[in-house]
XYZ file of C-alpha atoms in Angstrom:
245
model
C -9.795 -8.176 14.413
C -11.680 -9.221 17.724
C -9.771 -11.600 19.490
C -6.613 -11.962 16.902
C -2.846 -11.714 18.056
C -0.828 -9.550 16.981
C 2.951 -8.706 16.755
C 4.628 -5.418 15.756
C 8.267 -4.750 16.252
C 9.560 -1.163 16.933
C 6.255 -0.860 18.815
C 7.168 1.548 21.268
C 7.090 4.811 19.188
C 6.138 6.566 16.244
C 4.150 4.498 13.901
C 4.598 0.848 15.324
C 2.708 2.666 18.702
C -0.007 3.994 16.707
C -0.185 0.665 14.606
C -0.194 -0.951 17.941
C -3.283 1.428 19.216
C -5.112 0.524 16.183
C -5.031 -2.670 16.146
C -6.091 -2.834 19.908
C -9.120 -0.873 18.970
C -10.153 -3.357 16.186
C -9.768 -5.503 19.552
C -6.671 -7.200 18.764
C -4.269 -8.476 21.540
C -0.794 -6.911 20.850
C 2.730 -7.992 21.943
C 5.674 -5.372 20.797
C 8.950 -5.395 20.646
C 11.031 -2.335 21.455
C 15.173 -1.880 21.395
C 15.777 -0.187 24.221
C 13.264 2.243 25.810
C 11.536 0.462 27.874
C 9.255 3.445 29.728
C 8.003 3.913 26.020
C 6.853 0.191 25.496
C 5.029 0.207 29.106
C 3.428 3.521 28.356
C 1.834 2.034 24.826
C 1.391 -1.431 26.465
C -0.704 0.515 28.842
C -2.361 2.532 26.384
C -3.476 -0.613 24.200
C -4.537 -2.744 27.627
C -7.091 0.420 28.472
C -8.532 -0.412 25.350
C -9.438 -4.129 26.589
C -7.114 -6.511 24.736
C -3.909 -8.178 26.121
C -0.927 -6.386 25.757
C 2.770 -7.831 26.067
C 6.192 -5.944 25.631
C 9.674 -7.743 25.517
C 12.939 -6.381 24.771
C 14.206 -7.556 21.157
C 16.942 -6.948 18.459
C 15.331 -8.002 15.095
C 18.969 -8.221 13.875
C 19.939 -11.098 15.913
C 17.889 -13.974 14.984
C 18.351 -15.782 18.586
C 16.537 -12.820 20.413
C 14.025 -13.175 17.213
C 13.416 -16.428 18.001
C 12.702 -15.809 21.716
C 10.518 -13.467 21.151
C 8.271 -15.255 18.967
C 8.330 -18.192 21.299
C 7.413 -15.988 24.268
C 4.827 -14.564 22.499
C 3.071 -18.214 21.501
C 3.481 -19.366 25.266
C 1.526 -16.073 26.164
C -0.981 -16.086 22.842
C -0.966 -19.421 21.913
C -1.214 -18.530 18.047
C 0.438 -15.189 16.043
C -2.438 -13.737 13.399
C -0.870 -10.665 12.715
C 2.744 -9.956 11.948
C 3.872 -5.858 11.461
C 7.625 -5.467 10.687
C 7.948 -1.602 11.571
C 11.212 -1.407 13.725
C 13.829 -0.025 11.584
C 17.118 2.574 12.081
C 18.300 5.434 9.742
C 21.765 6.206 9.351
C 22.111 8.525 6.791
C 25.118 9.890 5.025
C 25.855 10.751 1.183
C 27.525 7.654 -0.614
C 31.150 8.853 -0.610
C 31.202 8.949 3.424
C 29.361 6.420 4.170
C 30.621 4.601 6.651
C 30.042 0.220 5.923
C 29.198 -0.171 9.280
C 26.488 2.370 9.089
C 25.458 0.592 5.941
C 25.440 -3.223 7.621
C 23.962 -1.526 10.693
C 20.536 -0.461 8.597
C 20.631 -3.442 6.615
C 20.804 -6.065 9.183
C 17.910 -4.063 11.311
C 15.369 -2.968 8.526
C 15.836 -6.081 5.846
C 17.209 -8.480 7.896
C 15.162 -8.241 10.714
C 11.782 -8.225 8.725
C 13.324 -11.563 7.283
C 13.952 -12.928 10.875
C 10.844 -12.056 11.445
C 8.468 -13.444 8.887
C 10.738 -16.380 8.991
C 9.931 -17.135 12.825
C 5.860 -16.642 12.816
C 5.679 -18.605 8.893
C 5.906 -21.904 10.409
C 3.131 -21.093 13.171
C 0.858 -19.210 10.369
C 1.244 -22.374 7.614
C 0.251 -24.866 10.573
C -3.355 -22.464 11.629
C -3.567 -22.158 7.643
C -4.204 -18.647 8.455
C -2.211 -15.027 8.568
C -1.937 -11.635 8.142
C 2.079 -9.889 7.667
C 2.441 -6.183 6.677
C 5.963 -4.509 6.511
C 6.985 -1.180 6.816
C 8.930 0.133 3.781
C 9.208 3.272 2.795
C 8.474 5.971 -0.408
C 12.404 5.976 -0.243
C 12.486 2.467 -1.604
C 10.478 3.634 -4.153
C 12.172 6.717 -5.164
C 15.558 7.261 -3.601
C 16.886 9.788 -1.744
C 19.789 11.511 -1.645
C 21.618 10.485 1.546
C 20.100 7.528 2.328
C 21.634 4.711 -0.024
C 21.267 2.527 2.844
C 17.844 3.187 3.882
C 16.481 3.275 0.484
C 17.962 -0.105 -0.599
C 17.190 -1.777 2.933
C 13.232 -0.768 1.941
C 13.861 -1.474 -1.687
C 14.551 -5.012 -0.175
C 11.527 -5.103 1.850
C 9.535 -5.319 -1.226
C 11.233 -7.455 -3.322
C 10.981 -9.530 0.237
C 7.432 -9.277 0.405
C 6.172 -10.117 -3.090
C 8.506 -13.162 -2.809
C 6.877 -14.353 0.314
C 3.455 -13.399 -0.851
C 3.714 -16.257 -3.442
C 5.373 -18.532 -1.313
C 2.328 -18.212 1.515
C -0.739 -17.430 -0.683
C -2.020 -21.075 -0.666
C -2.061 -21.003 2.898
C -4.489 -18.329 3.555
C -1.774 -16.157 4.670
C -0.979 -12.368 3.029
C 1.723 -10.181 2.420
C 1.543 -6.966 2.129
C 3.997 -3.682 2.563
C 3.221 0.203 3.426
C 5.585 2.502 2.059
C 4.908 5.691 4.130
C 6.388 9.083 3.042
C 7.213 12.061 4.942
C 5.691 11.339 8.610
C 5.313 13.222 11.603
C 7.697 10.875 14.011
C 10.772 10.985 16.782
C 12.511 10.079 13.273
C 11.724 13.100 11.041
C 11.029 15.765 13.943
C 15.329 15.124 13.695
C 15.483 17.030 10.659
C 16.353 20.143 10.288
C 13.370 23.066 10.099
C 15.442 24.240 6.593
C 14.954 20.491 5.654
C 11.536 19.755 6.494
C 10.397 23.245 4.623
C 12.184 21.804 1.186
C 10.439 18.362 1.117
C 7.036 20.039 1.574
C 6.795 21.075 -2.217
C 7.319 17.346 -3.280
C 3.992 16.532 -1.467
C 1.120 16.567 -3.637
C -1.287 17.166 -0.445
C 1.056 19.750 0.745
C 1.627 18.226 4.169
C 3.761 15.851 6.285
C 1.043 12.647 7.356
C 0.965 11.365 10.614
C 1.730 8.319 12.030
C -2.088 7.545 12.368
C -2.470 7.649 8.744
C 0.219 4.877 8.498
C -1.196 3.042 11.276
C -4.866 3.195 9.841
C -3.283 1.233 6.128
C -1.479 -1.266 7.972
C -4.683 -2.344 10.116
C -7.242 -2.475 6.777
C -4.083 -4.798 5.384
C -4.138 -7.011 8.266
C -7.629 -6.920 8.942
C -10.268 -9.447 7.048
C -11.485 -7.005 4.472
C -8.161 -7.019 2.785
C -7.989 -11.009 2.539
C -8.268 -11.194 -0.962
C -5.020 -8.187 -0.806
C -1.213 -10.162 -1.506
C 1.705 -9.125 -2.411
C 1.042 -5.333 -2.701
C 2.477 -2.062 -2.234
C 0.347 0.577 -0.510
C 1.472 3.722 -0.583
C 0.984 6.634 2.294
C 2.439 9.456 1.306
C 0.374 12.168 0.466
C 0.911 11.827 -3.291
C 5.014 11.750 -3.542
C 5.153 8.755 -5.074
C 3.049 8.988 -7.674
């Protein structure tokens, strides 16, 4: 990935920072997005510039397709072209169907499917006209499976593949790919919430017997955007220590 640009929203924390390491090691220049914690992005701006590349941060709600839009066109003026595209930033709000409040509902719907939408929408234009791209999005093994708790989650990730296969045949003929990682259980800001009574019950529906980390996330998403997987569209790959199989 020498010399490719990269974007990855939610690219302060968790696995959007380690997706954001790796692909700076392949020597890819990186621009992230963040929501709202700002010392984060510098700190893994920083970390991904001491590898060598060019590193860029900007503040962006993937909801609202006018900050979207800025942020993409920033990122040209700085770049000049967008190779990569990695939808990672995403929200939980979790609560059992009854309760659920439709605001929570709306709130992880507009952030995790719309704002991959927003996304690929903004950078397809500039990848059809360099007949060339890569695009991986985060979903989840709870848009494969369910889970209890998380109707809105699970159908917000559900919708990130049905998202990405569509695109995927839409691009194909223009050398670009698209691809999803469904991570499971993952050692992040996100699941160190949980409770310890919690984390002990999902271990037994691991395979491998252990929570992954976000490098192991970070490590599919950069062999999907990287040129070994060029001949890759439209697929599902799945880290997640065996839940989903």
């Amino acid at each position: 990935m020498k010399g490719k640009y990269a974007v990855v929203t939610g690219g302060s924390r968790g696995i959007g920072r380690a997706v954001c390491l790796e692909l700076a090691r392949g020597g890819a220049n990186v621009a992230l997005c963040y929501a709202g914690n700002e010392a984060a992005a510098q700190e893994a701006a920083a970390a991904c510039a001491a590898l060598g590349v060019k590193a860029l941060i900007f503040r962006c709600d993937v909801s609202d397709a006018g900050q979207v839009s800025r942020f993409m066109e920033y990122v040209l003026g700085e770049f000049g072209r967008i190779d990569i595209l990695v939808n990672n930033a995403g929200i939980t709000r979790d609560g059992l169907l009854m309760s659920m409040k439709e605001t929570d509902f709306d709130a992880v719907l507009s952030a995790n499917l719309k704002g991959t939408f927003l996304c690929m929408k903004a950078v397809s234009r500039q990848m059809l006209k360099q007949r060339y791209g890569r695009i991986v999005n985060l979903s989840s093994v709870v848009g494969l499976r369910g889970n209890a708790g998380q109707v809105n989650y699970a159908a917000s990730k559900a919708g990130v593949i049905g998202l990405t296969k569509s695109a995927a045949k839409e691009l194909a003929g223009r050398n670009i790919t698209v691809n999803a990682v469904a991570p499971g259980f993952i050692e992040t800001d996100m699941t160190a919430a949980l409770p310890e009574k919690a984390r002990e019950s999902l271990l037994p529906s691991i395979p491998m017997g252990r929570m992954g980390a976000a490098e192991d996330a970070a490590r599919a998403v950069a062999f999907l955007a990287g040129e070994g997987a060029g001949y890759i569209t439209g697929q599902v790959l799945c880290v997640d220590g065996g839940m989903a199989m």
